[in-house]
Structures are given as structure tokens and as C-alpha cells.
Amino acid sequence: MALSQAEVLAGLAELVNDETGIATDAVQMDKSFTDDLDIDSISMMTIVVNAEDKFGVKIPDEEVKNLITVADAVNFIVGAQA
Amino acid sequence: MALRQTKSRDFTRIYSLGASRGRQVVTNDDVAGPIDSSDEWIRQRTGIITRKRAGADQSLIDMALEASKEAISKANINPSEIGAVIVATITFPYQTPSAATLLADLVGAKGAAAYDISAACAGYCYGIAQADALVRSGQADYVLVVGAEKLSDFVSPTDRSISFLLGDGAGAAIVGPSDHPGISKTVWGSDGSNWDKVGMTASQLDFRDHKAEWPTLVQEGQSVFRWAVWEMAKVAKQALEEAGLKPEDLSALVTHQANIRIIDEFAKQLELPESVVVAKDIVDTGNTSAASIPLAMHRLLAEGQVKSGGYALQIGFGAGLAFAAQVVELP
């Protein structure tokens, strides 16, 4: 069953926390991965691959550069589940 | 009259290794300025503290020769017993002749078959695969395999994708007959659909025709990172399976020294026990492409981190994309 936006956000926040140690409640929809959360490109890719596993979706390399904010990632994952 | 073929042998192993690094120590501060970076940024993203580079007075052949002499001496063989010389390189500055023919002559392997292979960071493991096959088929008694690179001739000071990672060096191995298995089946392959993920900024023809600056190395770091960790971890597991071993049977994991973040994540994916030493020569040598695996393995042995007779899983991956992995008995 497809997860809701809130559920994907919560799951993504856990992945961000696992990779970077950033508190899960700091991972909010309007935050930029690079500018606000200070996540570098390699950590971002690790989060992406782990998100593919966790949510059962494919996130192609060319899509990763479009995931600027947490909302971008959450919305992509929610859409890809459908 | 019946056609005669060579008699095959059952097993091979690596007899010895030799190493040579660029004589210049290049710090992060030395390379940070033109890429608007810092020592901290480079350490955090690559694990590199210094890289070794060769100056104008140290050529690729100089480093290949130094490494080869050490390997030949430690193997306790006469250079004339070497039946083939294979140099894995992408930075020998002549289209032809090969670096290998010159090296064969310089080490005293007079008349040996000699050729270069272009498989970038996978080149050394390709060379070991070929050497294993040549010795087992009876085509050669001993094979000198060298990964040699002077990457600093092909870097751009302002490139933020790969140039600042790169170092210069050569690592050499002697492969010969064995009375027990010493080199497992190589798991290797390529993916030309991603030909443009790691490579050069332009062709030599573009440079000749003044359409481009001097071609230098460049990569799509994020895509390469994903491939190098998650796809290559599958290859490493397959190589271990082909060798009939479990992770706990290994003494060492020697990956291509691309980036410490790749190495760390790679080791995590393999779920190696703590007893397995993970080679991290990159920290002060940098990424030396085809030379990185023999240099890293040589160092583990020289520092006593692993013992001769143990097993190491070695895996090279890079431009092509090309990859190769095998388990070897440590010399």
C-alpha cells in the first residue's frame, strides 16, 4: 500500500539521520538538503539508494540533481509509489 | 601430424609485489585554491590528506621500472624467465609503441611478449586475470603485471570532479606457477552505456584542431559513487563466491583507492568482520588509478597489517565503465 506524504517524510528523516546524524525533526519539507542540512553529494546518494530500498521505488541518477528540498524527495517518492 | 598445443597448469599465484610513488608530496592546501575548497572539505569528502605526484624529473616508466625491479627481486626469479609483460595504464603519453615493450627491455625481460591494456582503474585486475590465464595455459612461465600512472599530466587544477583526488605511482606483481590455488576466477565486465561517466574532457583530435584545451580527466561523481559501491559490491560478493570463500576467510579487502567514502561504504555493504583489514592507502597516496591496488596491497604487507599466505579480495572499477575482481593469496 502506498505511503502518505507524512509517512514518507518520517521514513526519509530516519534515513537522513542514519547517514548524517541530523535529528529527524530537523528534516522538514521546506529544507534544502545542501544549503540547510549541509548534506554533501555522496551522502545524498547514499540516502537515495537507501530510500529506494526502503520505499521500493527507483530514483534514477538524472533525477537526483532535481531533489533540492526534502519536499522534492518526498513528493518524488510518493509519486513513484503510485 | 597432429596440431600441438601448450600444456596447461592447474594453479598460479602472485609471487611478489613492488611499489613506486611520485616523489612530490602534494597537500590539500596545494590543490584547494583553484577549486575554491579547503583542506577540511577535501578530507571530509575524499579522505585524502596528501597525494604523491611525480614531477618533471620522474616519468611513468621510471616508476614502473622501480616497482618492477622490486617485484622481480622479491620473486627471486631471473628477468629472462618472464614470458610476458603487461602494463595497465591510461597515461602513457605515446599512442604507440607501448610502455610495456620499453619496460620489458629495461627490466631485462628481453624478447618477452609485451603490451599495454587500457582498462583504467580496473586495469591491474584485468592484468592479473590475463597473467593467470597466460601462466595456466602454459603460454608464459612468469608474467610481470604493472599498473602505472602519471595522472598529474592529465589533471586540471580547476576541476572539482576528480583532478584533486589524483596521484602518481606504479605497482608491480610477478605471477607464476603454483602448487596450490593462488588466484581465483576473475569476475569482470564492462558497461559501455555509461562510457561518458568517467573520462576525458575532449579527444586528442579536438585538442589538435584547437577546439579544446589539453584533455584532462573528469567524472560524474554522484553516478560513479552509486555504481562503485552498490553495483561493485555485488561483483565483489560474486568474486568471493567464485573463490569458494566467506568474508571471514579474508585477511584483506583491497579496493581501487578511489575515495575513502567509496571504500568505507563498500566495506559496509560487504558486511566484513573486523578481522578483515580494509586497505586505505588513498589517505596519503591519492587515487592512482591502475596503480592503486598493488600499491595498497604492497603497503599492507610492508606495514605488517596482513601476512603472506592470507587471502585478499581485490577489485578494480572505473572508466569504461570497466571492472574486475578476484581473490588472491597474499605474496
mmCIF file of C-alpha atoms in Angstrom:
data_model
loop_
_atom_site.group_PDB
_atom_site.id
_atom_site.type_symbol
_atom_site.label_atom_id
_atom_site.label_comp_id
_atom_site.label_asym_id
_atom_site.label_seq_id
_atom_site.Cartn_x
_atom_site.Cartn_y
_atom_site.Cartn_z
ATOM 1 C CA MET A 1 0.000 0.000 0.000
ATOM 2 C CA ALA A 2 1.305 3.433 -0.918
ATOM 3 C CA LEU A 3 2.598 5.522 1.971
ATOM 4 C CA SER A 4 1.297 9.020 2.667
ATOM 5 C CA GLN A 5 3.416 12.133 2.359
ATOM 6 C CA ALA A 6 3.791 12.272 6.156
ATOM 7 C CA GLU A 7 4.865 8.640 6.323
ATOM 8 C CA VAL A 8 7.449 9.101 3.576
ATOM 9 C CA LEU A 9 8.757 12.232 5.320
ATOM 10 C CA ALA A 10 9.144 10.322 8.577
ATOM 11 C CA GLY A 11 10.917 7.441 6.828
ATOM 12 C CA LEU A 12 13.187 9.756 4.889
ATOM 13 C CA ALA A 13 14.089 11.641 8.062
ATOM 14 C CA GLU A 14 15.245 8.355 9.585
ATOM 15 C CA LEU A 15 17.466 7.668 6.564
ATOM 16 C CA VAL A 16 18.952 11.156 6.779
ATOM 17 C CA ASN A 17 19.579 10.623 10.477
ATOM 18 C CA ASP A 18 21.267 7.244 9.834
ATOM 19 C CA GLU A 19 23.609 8.717 7.251
ATOM 20 C CA THR A 20 24.412 12.100 8.764
ATOM 21 C CA GLY A 21 23.310 12.149 12.398
ATOM 22 C CA ILE A 22 20.975 15.080 11.701
ATOM 23 C CA ALA A 23 17.978 14.984 14.105
ATOM 24 C CA THR A 24 14.872 13.608 12.442
ATOM 25 C CA ASP A 25 12.753 16.619 13.436
ATOM 26 C CA ALA A 26 15.177 18.906 11.578
ATOM 27 C CA VAL A 27 14.270 17.164 8.332
ATOM 28 C CA GLN A 28 11.299 19.280 7.275
ATOM 29 C CA MET A 29 9.630 19.692 3.919
ATOM 30 C CA ASP A 30 10.965 23.191 3.202
ATOM 31 C CA LYS A 31 14.604 22.379 3.992
ATOM 32 C CA SER A 32 17.239 22.225 1.282
ATOM 33 C CA PHE A 33 19.470 19.149 1.509
ATOM 34 C CA THR A 34 22.558 21.141 0.614
ATOM 35 C CA ASP A 35 22.005 24.629 1.961
ATOM 36 C CA ASP A 36 20.021 23.910 5.151
ATOM 37 C CA LEU A 37 21.001 20.373 6.110
ATOM 38 C CA ASP A 38 24.586 20.569 4.778
ATOM 39 C CA ILE A 39 24.351 17.131 3.142
ATOM 40 C CA ASP A 40 27.092 16.560 0.559
ATOM 41 C CA SER A 41 26.629 14.813 -2.786
ATOM 42 C CA ILE A 42 27.985 11.463 -1.624
ATOM 43 C CA SER A 43 25.779 11.334 1.479
ATOM 44 C CA MET A 44 22.856 12.384 -0.692
ATOM 45 C CA MET A 45 23.449 9.424 -2.993
ATOM 46 C CA THR A 46 23.656 7.057 -0.018
ATOM 47 C CA ILE A 47 20.320 8.393 1.231
ATOM 48 C CA VAL A 48 18.843 7.983 -2.259
ATOM 49 C CA VAL A 49 19.939 4.351 -2.559
ATOM 50 C CA ASN A 50 18.656 3.576 0.935
ATOM 51 C CA ALA A 51 15.372 5.335 0.080
ATOM 52 C CA GLU A 52 14.989 3.108 -2.981
ATOM 53 C CA ASP A 53 15.289 0.071 -0.712
ATOM 54 C CA LYS A 54 13.036 1.418 1.991
ATOM 55 C CA PHE A 55 10.210 2.663 -0.229
ATOM 56 C CA GLY A 56 10.532 0.196 -3.107
ATOM 57 C CA VAL A 57 10.987 2.887 -5.764
ATOM 58 C CA LYS A 58 13.611 3.716 -8.417
ATOM 59 C CA ILE A 59 15.294 7.106 -8.232
ATOM 60 C CA PRO A 60 17.423 7.462 -11.393
ATOM 61 C CA ASP A 61 20.771 9.313 -11.282
ATOM 62 C CA GLU A 62 19.423 12.075 -13.503
ATOM 63 C CA GLU A 63 16.565 12.666 -11.068
ATOM 64 C CA VAL A 64 18.817 13.065 -8.028
ATOM 65 C CA LYS A 65 20.012 16.520 -9.075
ATOM 66 C CA ASN A 66 16.373 17.714 -9.089
ATOM 67 C CA LEU A 67 15.900 16.746 -5.451
ATOM 68 C CA ILE A 68 16.812 20.111 -3.984
ATOM 69 C CA THR A 69 14.490 20.178 -0.990
ATOM 70 C CA VAL A 70 13.119 17.498 1.295
ATOM 71 C CA ALA A 71 9.709 18.163 -0.307
ATOM 72 C CA ASP A 72 11.180 17.385 -3.745
ATOM 73 C CA ALA A 73 12.328 13.988 -2.485
ATOM 74 C CA VAL A 74 9.158 13.200 -0.559
ATOM 75 C CA ASN A 75 6.929 14.144 -3.494
ATOM 76 C CA PHE A 76 9.042 12.152 -5.944
ATOM 77 C CA ILE A 77 8.871 9.056 -3.738
ATOM 78 C CA VAL A 78 5.126 9.419 -3.160
ATOM 79 C CA GLY A 79 4.615 9.768 -6.920
ATOM 80 C CA ALA A 80 6.910 6.872 -7.767
ATOM 81 C CA GLN A 81 4.997 4.555 -5.438
ATOM 82 C CA ALA A 82 1.797 5.059 -7.364
ATOM 83 C CA MET B 1 50.790 -34.701 -37.920
ATOM 84 C CA ALA B 2 48.550 -33.535 -35.075
ATOM 85 C CA LEU B 3 48.483 -29.928 -34.018
ATOM 86 C CA ARG B 4 50.341 -29.362 -30.770
ATOM 87 C CA GLN B 5 49.025 -27.044 -28.034
ATOM 88 C CA THR B 6 50.578 -25.815 -24.820
ATOM 89 C CA LYS B 7 50.262 -27.963 -21.729
ATOM 90 C CA SER B 8 48.204 -26.316 -19.079
ATOM 91 C CA ARG B 9 48.932 -25.846 -15.408
ATOM 92 C CA ASP B 10 46.441 -26.111 -12.586
ATOM 93 C CA PHE B 11 47.300 -23.143 -10.397
ATOM 94 C CA THR B 12 49.004 -19.764 -10.233
ATOM 95 C CA ARG B 13 49.788 -17.202 -7.568
ATOM 96 C CA ILE B 14 51.289 -13.781 -7.099
ATOM 97 C CA TYR B 15 54.924 -14.259 -6.095
ATOM 98 C CA SER B 16 55.749 -10.703 -5.104
ATOM 99 C CA LEU B 17 54.832 -7.035 -5.341
ATOM 100 C CA GLY B 18 56.801 -3.867 -5.965
ATOM 101 C CA ALA B 19 55.836 -0.238 -5.421
ATOM 102 C CA SER B 20 56.861 3.218 -6.512
ATOM 103 C CA ARG B 21 55.129 6.503 -5.745
ATOM 104 C CA GLY B 22 55.542 10.022 -7.012
ATOM 105 C CA ARG B 23 58.292 11.764 -5.060
ATOM 106 C CA GLN B 24 56.393 15.007 -4.512
ATOM 107 C CA VAL B 25 54.006 15.308 -1.571
ATOM 108 C CA VAL B 26 51.050 17.441 -2.635
ATOM 109 C CA THR B 27 48.878 18.658 0.253
ATOM 110 C CA ASN B 28 45.209 19.595 0.162
ATOM 111 C CA ASP B 29 46.201 23.226 0.648
ATOM 112 C CA ASP B 30 48.278 22.916 -2.536
ATOM 113 C CA VAL B 31 45.228 21.970 -4.614
ATOM 114 C CA ALA B 32 42.383 23.703 -2.716
ATOM 115 C CA GLY B 33 42.773 27.249 -4.040
ATOM 116 C CA PRO B 34 41.771 26.844 -7.718
ATOM 117 C CA ILE B 35 38.707 24.761 -6.780
ATOM 118 C CA ASP B 36 37.622 27.207 -4.065
ATOM 119 C CA SER B 37 37.923 24.490 -1.455
ATOM 120 C CA SER B 38 39.779 23.746 1.768
ATOM 121 C CA ASP B 39 41.811 21.053 3.483
ATOM 122 C CA GLU B 40 38.788 20.190 5.637
ATOM 123 C CA TRP B 41 36.392 19.951 2.661
ATOM 124 C CA ILE B 42 38.722 17.638 0.763
ATOM 125 C CA ARG B 43 39.414 15.429 3.798
ATOM 126 C CA GLN B 44 35.736 15.107 4.589
ATOM 127 C CA ARG B 45 34.676 14.217 1.052
ATOM 128 C CA THR B 46 37.610 12.072 -0.046
ATOM 129 C CA GLY B 47 39.664 11.044 2.990
ATOM 130 C CA ILE B 48 42.764 12.295 1.241
ATOM 131 C CA ILE B 49 45.317 14.214 3.302
ATOM 132 C CA THR B 50 48.141 14.215 0.744
ATOM 133 C CA ARG B 51 48.669 12.730 -2.678
ATOM 134 C CA LYS B 52 52.024 11.678 -4.166
ATOM 135 C CA ARG B 53 52.841 13.125 -7.549
ATOM 136 C CA ALA B 54 55.756 12.796 -9.925
ATOM 137 C CA GLY B 55 57.494 15.926 -11.096
ATOM 138 C CA ALA B 56 59.032 16.592 -14.486
ATOM 139 C CA ASP B 57 62.068 14.514 -13.498
ATOM 140 C CA GLN B 58 60.085 11.318 -12.787
ATOM 141 C CA SER B 59 58.314 9.577 -15.637
ATOM 142 C CA LEU B 60 55.702 6.833 -15.742
ATOM 143 C CA ILE B 61 58.415 4.462 -16.949
ATOM 144 C CA ASP B 62 60.712 5.483 -14.065
ATOM 145 C CA MET B 63 58.027 4.492 -11.565
ATOM 146 C CA ALA B 64 57.097 1.310 -13.458
ATOM 147 C CA LEU B 65 60.773 0.301 -13.560
ATOM 148 C CA GLU B 66 61.354 0.912 -9.859
ATOM 149 C CA ALA B 67 58.269 -1.115 -8.897
ATOM 150 C CA SER B 68 59.129 -3.904 -11.347
ATOM 151 C CA LYS B 69 62.710 -4.267 -10.139
ATOM 152 C CA GLU B 70 61.479 -4.703 -6.573
ATOM 153 C CA ALA B 71 58.878 -7.290 -7.610
ATOM 154 C CA ILE B 72 61.382 -9.266 -9.709
ATOM 155 C CA SER B 73 63.971 -9.200 -6.942
ATOM 156 C CA LYS B 74 61.466 -10.367 -4.297
ATOM 157 C CA ALA B 75 60.138 -13.118 -6.586
ATOM 158 C CA ASN B 76 63.665 -14.486 -6.729
ATOM 159 C CA ILE B 77 63.454 -15.121 -10.460
ATOM 160 C CA ASN B 78 65.708 -14.170 -13.317
ATOM 161 C CA PRO B 79 64.161 -11.450 -15.526
ATOM 162 C CA SER B 80 64.835 -13.679 -18.527
ATOM 163 C CA GLU B 81 62.224 -16.117 -17.154
ATOM 164 C CA ILE B 82 59.481 -13.523 -17.659
ATOM 165 C CA GLY B 83 57.437 -14.555 -20.675
ATOM 166 C CA ALA B 84 55.106 -11.577 -20.825
ATOM 167 C CA VAL B 85 54.966 -8.012 -19.566
ATOM 168 C CA ILE B 86 51.564 -6.341 -19.187
ATOM 169 C CA VAL B 87 51.299 -2.671 -18.297
ATOM 170 C CA ALA B 88 47.888 -1.347 -17.304
ATOM 171 C CA THR B 89 47.849 2.381 -17.879
ATOM 172 C CA ILE B 90 45.812 5.246 -19.284
ATOM 173 C CA THR B 91 48.527 7.883 -19.009
ATOM 174 C CA PHE B 92 51.497 6.692 -21.046
ATOM 175 C CA PRO B 93 51.934 9.725 -23.306
ATOM 176 C CA TYR B 94 52.505 7.809 -26.550
ATOM 177 C CA GLN B 95 49.758 6.253 -28.642
ATOM 178 C CA THR B 96 52.384 3.726 -29.690
ATOM 179 C CA PRO B 97 54.712 1.961 -29.012
ATOM 180 C CA SER B 98 53.531 0.618 -25.681
ATOM 181 C CA ALA B 99 55.061 1.270 -22.273
ATOM 182 C CA ALA B 100 55.316 -2.498 -21.821
ATOM 183 C CA THR B 101 57.837 -3.148 -24.586
ATOM 184 C CA LEU B 102 60.136 -0.467 -23.204
ATOM 185 C CA LEU B 103 59.701 -1.757 -19.670
ATOM 186 C CA ALA B 104 60.379 -5.354 -20.734
ATOM 187 C CA ASP B 105 63.669 -4.261 -22.214
ATOM 188 C CA LEU B 106 64.630 -2.159 -19.197
ATOM 189 C CA VAL B 107 63.969 -4.933 -16.656
ATOM 190 C CA GLY B 108 65.909 -7.485 -18.667
ATOM 191 C CA ALA B 109 62.934 -9.490 -19.900
ATOM 192 C CA LYS B 110 64.496 -9.428 -23.348
ATOM 193 C CA GLY B 111 62.191 -10.612 -26.052
ATOM 194 C CA ALA B 112 59.180 -11.157 -23.777
ATOM 195 C CA ALA B 113 55.720 -10.573 -25.174
ATOM 196 C CA ALA B 114 54.741 -7.090 -24.034
ATOM 197 C CA TYR B 115 51.621 -4.974 -24.321
ATOM 198 C CA ASP B 116 49.589 -2.297 -22.578
ATOM 199 C CA ILE B 117 45.982 -2.612 -21.553
ATOM 200 C CA SER B 118 43.523 0.238 -21.210
ATOM 201 C CA ALA B 119 41.010 -0.597 -18.522
ATOM 202 C CA ALA B 120 41.612 2.461 -16.329
ATOM 203 C CA CYS B 121 41.180 1.775 -12.619
ATOM 204 C CA ALA B 122 40.275 -1.854 -13.354
ATOM 205 C CA GLY B 123 43.484 -2.305 -15.368
ATOM 206 C CA TYR B 124 45.608 -4.044 -12.751
ATOM 207 C CA CYS B 125 42.930 -6.658 -12.005
ATOM 208 C CA TYR B 126 42.459 -7.177 -15.760
ATOM 209 C CA GLY B 127 46.230 -7.715 -15.934
ATOM 210 C CA ILE B 128 46.171 -10.266 -13.130
ATOM 211 C CA ALA B 129 43.340 -12.109 -14.906
ATOM 212 C CA GLN B 130 45.382 -12.222 -18.092
ATOM 213 C CA ALA B 131 48.594 -13.237 -16.318
ATOM 214 C CA ASP B 132 46.771 -16.048 -14.532
ATOM 215 C CA ALA B 133 45.423 -17.283 -17.876
ATOM 216 C CA LEU B 134 48.784 -16.992 -19.639
ATOM 217 C CA VAL B 135 50.639 -18.952 -16.969
ATOM 218 C CA ARG B 136 47.945 -21.607 -16.568
ATOM 219 C CA SER B 137 47.720 -22.134 -20.306
ATOM 220 C CA GLY B 138 51.486 -22.578 -20.495
ATOM 221 C CA GLN B 139 51.857 -19.538 -22.707
ATOM 222 C CA ALA B 140 54.292 -17.983 -20.194
ATOM 223 C CA ASP B 141 56.146 -19.177 -17.101
ATOM 224 C CA TYR B 142 56.157 -15.843 -15.327
ATOM 225 C CA VAL B 143 54.279 -12.652 -16.118
ATOM 226 C CA LEU B 144 55.120 -9.153 -14.920
ATOM 227 C CA VAL B 145 51.926 -7.132 -14.375
ATOM 228 C CA VAL B 146 52.297 -3.426 -13.711
ATOM 229 C CA GLY B 147 49.709 -0.761 -13.014
ATOM 230 C CA ALA B 148 51.427 2.539 -13.752
ATOM 231 C CA GLU B 149 50.009 6.042 -13.948
ATOM 232 C CA LYS B 150 51.230 9.587 -14.131
ATOM 233 C CA LEU B 151 47.771 11.083 -13.798
ATOM 234 C CA SER B 152 49.129 14.504 -12.909
ATOM 235 C CA ASP B 153 49.843 15.046 -16.610
ATOM 236 C CA PHE B 154 46.093 14.845 -17.242
ATOM 237 C CA VAL B 155 44.552 16.925 -14.460
ATOM 238 C CA SER B 156 43.016 20.365 -14.439
ATOM 239 C CA PRO B 157 43.689 22.487 -11.349
ATOM 240 C CA THR B 158 40.159 23.936 -11.565
ATOM 241 C CA ASP B 159 38.301 20.611 -11.969
ATOM 242 C CA ARG B 160 36.198 19.822 -8.892
ATOM 243 C CA SER B 161 35.160 16.338 -10.045
ATOM 244 C CA ILE B 162 38.313 14.211 -9.888
ATOM 245 C CA SER B 163 41.599 16.049 -10.515
ATOM 246 C CA PHE B 164 42.255 16.919 -6.867
ATOM 247 C CA LEU B 165 41.992 13.223 -5.925
ATOM 248 C CA LEU B 166 44.683 12.006 -8.250
ATOM 249 C CA GLY B 167 48.242 10.908 -7.590
ATOM 250 C CA ASP B 168 51.038 9.174 -9.492
ATOM 251 C CA GLY B 169 52.611 5.779 -8.946
ATOM 252 C CA ALA B 170 53.255 2.243 -10.109
ATOM 253 C CA GLY B 171 52.615 -1.138 -8.562
ATOM 254 C CA ALA B 172 54.066 -4.349 -9.968
ATOM 255 C CA ALA B 173 53.371 -8.042 -9.486
ATOM 256 C CA ILE B 174 55.010 -11.243 -10.653
ATOM 257 C CA VAL B 175 52.540 -14.027 -11.414
ATOM 258 C CA GLY B 176 53.826 -17.567 -11.808
ATOM 259 C CA PRO B 177 53.012 -21.279 -11.395
ATOM 260 C CA SER B 178 51.825 -22.600 -8.051
ATOM 261 C CA ASP B 179 51.228 -25.965 -6.428
ATOM 262 C CA HIS B 180 48.009 -24.668 -4.855
ATOM 263 C CA PRO B 181 45.267 -22.175 -5.877
ATOM 264 C CA GLY B 182 46.503 -18.594 -5.519
ATOM 265 C CA ILE B 183 44.288 -16.582 -7.862
ATOM 266 C CA SER B 184 40.553 -17.199 -8.065
ATOM 267 C CA LYS B 185 38.394 -16.881 -11.150
ATOM 268 C CA THR B 186 38.118 -13.220 -12.142
ATOM 269 C CA VAL B 187 34.664 -11.691 -12.199
ATOM 270 C CA TRP B 188 34.926 -8.946 -14.753
ATOM 271 C CA GLY B 189 32.968 -6.956 -17.277
ATOM 272 C CA SER B 190 32.083 -3.560 -18.659
ATOM 273 C CA ASP B 191 29.201 -1.170 -19.169
ATOM 274 C CA GLY B 192 29.762 0.953 -22.240
ATOM 275 C CA SER B 193 26.317 2.526 -21.883
ATOM 276 C CA ASN B 194 27.976 4.654 -19.204
ATOM 277 C CA TRP B 195 31.054 5.382 -21.323
ATOM 278 C CA ASP B 196 30.815 9.089 -20.521
ATOM 279 C CA LYS B 197 30.620 8.827 -16.721
ATOM 280 C CA VAL B 198 34.409 8.895 -16.264
ATOM 281 C CA GLY B 199 36.786 10.023 -18.975
ATOM 282 C CA MET B 200 38.432 12.928 -20.682
ATOM 283 C CA THR B 201 37.190 16.469 -21.265
ATOM 284 C CA ALA B 202 37.966 16.198 -25.000
ATOM 285 C CA SER B 203 39.616 13.972 -27.596
ATOM 286 C CA GLN B 204 43.170 14.464 -28.793
ATOM 287 C CA LEU B 205 41.772 15.408 -32.201
ATOM 288 C CA ASP B 206 39.757 18.228 -30.632
ATOM 289 C CA PHE B 207 42.934 19.438 -28.973
ATOM 290 C CA ARG B 208 44.914 19.198 -32.228
ATOM 291 C CA ASP B 209 42.230 21.161 -34.047
ATOM 292 C CA HIS B 210 42.176 23.877 -31.362
ATOM 293 C CA LYS B 211 38.594 23.033 -30.467
ATOM 294 C CA ALA B 212 39.501 22.152 -26.882
ATOM 295 C CA GLU B 213 42.080 22.687 -24.167
ATOM 296 C CA TRP B 214 44.515 19.904 -23.235
ATOM 297 C CA PRO B 215 42.268 16.915 -22.397
ATOM 298 C CA THR B 216 42.043 16.180 -18.679
ATOM 299 C CA LEU B 217 40.192 13.676 -16.541
ATOM 300 C CA VAL B 218 36.638 14.321 -15.438
ATOM 301 C CA GLN B 219 33.823 12.288 -13.858
ATOM 302 C CA GLU B 220 30.189 12.404 -12.819
ATOM 303 C CA GLY B 221 30.946 11.795 -9.179
ATOM 304 C CA GLN B 222 27.495 11.007 -7.838
ATOM 305 C CA SER B 223 26.657 8.437 -10.517
ATOM 306 C CA VAL B 224 30.076 6.854 -10.228
ATOM 307 C CA PHE B 225 29.715 6.658 -6.461
ATOM 308 C CA ARG B 226 26.432 4.755 -6.746
ATOM 309 C CA TRP B 227 27.863 2.344 -9.313
ATOM 310 C CA ALA B 228 31.178 1.883 -7.495
ATOM 311 C CA VAL B 229 29.543 0.999 -4.198
ATOM 312 C CA TRP B 230 26.297 -0.815 -4.834
ATOM 313 C CA GLU B 231 26.947 -2.416 -8.215
ATOM 314 C CA MET B 232 30.557 -3.266 -7.409
ATOM 315 C CA ALA B 233 29.646 -4.731 -4.021
ATOM 316 C CA LYS B 234 27.594 -7.295 -5.977
ATOM 317 C CA VAL B 235 30.644 -8.057 -8.126
ATOM 318 C CA ALA B 236 32.817 -8.427 -5.023
ATOM 319 C CA LYS B 237 30.335 -10.861 -3.482
ATOM 320 C CA GLN B 238 30.291 -12.834 -6.717
ATOM 321 C CA ALA B 239 34.101 -12.977 -6.759
ATOM 322 C CA LEU B 240 34.094 -14.263 -3.201
ATOM 323 C CA GLU B 241 31.560 -16.910 -4.174
ATOM 324 C CA GLU B 242 33.631 -17.971 -7.203
ATOM 325 C CA ALA B 243 36.609 -18.300 -4.860
ATOM 326 C CA GLY B 244 34.583 -20.551 -2.572
ATOM 327 C CA LEU B 245 35.262 -18.312 0.408
ATOM 328 C CA LYS B 246 33.264 -16.455 3.070
ATOM 329 C CA PRO B 247 34.005 -12.883 4.186
ATOM 330 C CA GLU B 248 35.587 -14.226 7.377
ATOM 331 C CA ASP B 249 38.129 -16.183 5.311
ATOM 332 C CA LEU B 250 39.643 -12.941 4.039
ATOM 333 C CA SER B 251 42.631 -11.157 5.525
ATOM 334 C CA ALA B 252 42.102 -8.004 3.500
ATOM 335 C CA LEU B 253 39.833 -6.064 1.196
ATOM 336 C CA VAL B 254 41.838 -4.098 -1.354
ATOM 337 C CA THR B 255 39.546 -1.993 -3.489
ATOM 338 C CA HIS B 256 40.624 0.506 -6.082
ATOM 339 C CA GLN B 257 41.596 3.528 -3.988
ATOM 340 C CA ALA B 258 39.048 5.891 -5.499
ATOM 341 C CA ASN B 259 37.749 7.789 -2.496
ATOM 342 C CA ILE B 260 37.604 6.882 1.202
ATOM 343 C CA ARG B 261 33.829 7.323 1.189
ATOM 344 C CA ILE B 262 33.524 4.692 -1.543
ATOM 345 C CA ILE B 263 35.872 2.363 0.335
ATOM 346 C CA ASP B 264 34.021 2.764 3.649
ATOM 347 C CA GLU B 265 30.566 2.298 2.145
ATOM 348 C CA PHE B 266 31.827 -0.620 0.057
ATOM 349 C CA ALA B 267 33.191 -2.392 3.148
ATOM 350 C CA LYS B 268 29.869 -1.751 4.913
ATOM 351 C CA GLN B 269 27.916 -3.349 2.060
ATOM 352 C CA LEU B 270 30.098 -6.465 2.236
ATOM 353 C CA GLU B 271 29.455 -6.802 5.967
ATOM 354 C CA LEU B 272 33.040 -7.770 6.628
ATOM 355 C CA PRO B 273 34.085 -8.951 10.074
ATOM 356 C CA GLU B 274 36.515 -6.688 11.952
ATOM 357 C CA SER B 275 39.318 -9.157 11.316
ATOM 358 C CA VAL B 276 39.394 -8.129 7.636
ATOM 359 C CA VAL B 277 41.809 -5.250 7.056
ATOM 360 C CA VAL B 278 40.455 -2.648 4.642
ATOM 361 C CA ALA B 279 43.225 -1.005 2.604
ATOM 362 C CA LYS B 280 43.250 2.796 2.801
ATOM 363 C CA ASP B 281 46.426 3.797 1.011
ATOM 364 C CA ILE B 282 44.461 6.637 -0.586
ATOM 365 C CA VAL B 283 44.850 8.770 2.545
ATOM 366 C CA ASP B 284 48.373 9.833 1.676
ATOM 367 C CA THR B 285 48.895 8.468 -1.848
ATOM 368 C CA GLY B 286 45.711 9.717 -3.526
ATOM 369 C CA ASN B 287 43.853 7.910 -6.295
ATOM 370 C CA THR B 288 46.429 6.403 -8.655
ATOM 371 C CA SER B 289 44.038 4.538 -10.992
ATOM 372 C CA ALA B 290 45.612 1.277 -12.254
ATOM 373 C CA ALA B 291 48.423 1.522 -9.691
ATOM 374 C CA SER B 292 46.240 1.858 -6.632
ATOM 375 C CA ILE B 293 45.510 -1.798 -5.840
ATOM 376 C CA PRO B 294 49.083 -3.144 -5.963
ATOM 377 C CA LEU B 295 50.309 -0.041 -4.088
ATOM 378 C CA ALA B 296 47.707 -0.537 -1.369
ATOM 379 C CA MET B 297 48.401 -4.268 -1.069
ATOM 380 C CA HIS B 298 52.157 -3.706 -1.025
ATOM 381 C CA ARG B 299 51.677 -1.290 1.850
ATOM 382 C CA LEU B 300 49.535 -3.668 3.903
ATOM 383 C CA LEU B 301 52.306 -6.259 3.621
ATOM 384 C CA ALA B 302 55.138 -3.794 4.235
ATOM 385 C CA GLU B 303 53.450 -2.468 7.373
ATOM 386 C CA GLY B 304 52.697 -5.976 8.650
ATOM 387 C CA GLN B 305 48.937 -5.365 8.628
ATOM 388 C CA VAL B 306 48.467 -8.653 6.776
ATOM 389 C CA LYS B 307 50.574 -11.766 6.437
ATOM 390 C CA SER B 308 51.800 -13.613 3.403
ATOM 391 C CA GLY B 309 49.548 -16.575 2.661
ATOM 392 C CA GLY B 310 46.323 -14.825 3.665
ATOM 393 C CA TYR B 311 43.582 -14.085 1.172
ATOM 394 C CA ALA B 312 42.751 -10.656 -0.203
ATOM 395 C CA LEU B 313 39.742 -9.693 -2.253
ATOM 396 C CA GLN B 314 40.866 -7.129 -4.802
ATOM 397 C CA ILE B 315 38.514 -5.178 -7.029
ATOM 398 C CA GLY B 316 39.174 -2.506 -9.613
ATOM 399 C CA PHE B 317 36.487 -0.324 -11.184
ATOM 400 C CA GLY B 318 36.443 2.838 -13.217
ATOM 401 C CA ALA B 319 36.295 4.458 -16.629
ATOM 402 C CA GLY B 320 34.650 2.374 -19.323
ATOM 403 C CA LEU B 321 32.891 1.587 -17.205
ATOM 404 C CA ALA B 322 35.085 -1.447 -16.605
ATOM 405 C CA PHE B 323 35.531 -3.664 -13.575
ATOM 406 C CA ALA B 324 37.338 -6.798 -12.398
ATOM 407 C CA ALA B 325 37.581 -8.629 -9.090
ATOM 408 C CA GLN B 326 39.400 -11.691 -7.848
ATOM 409 C CA VAL B 327 40.645 -13.222 -4.619
ATOM 410 C CA VAL B 328 44.407 -13.642 -4.424
ATOM 411 C CA GLU B 329 46.751 -15.259 -1.960
ATOM 412 C CA LEU B 330 48.923 -12.535 -0.476
ATOM 413 C CA PRO B 331 52.548 -12.925 -1.581
#
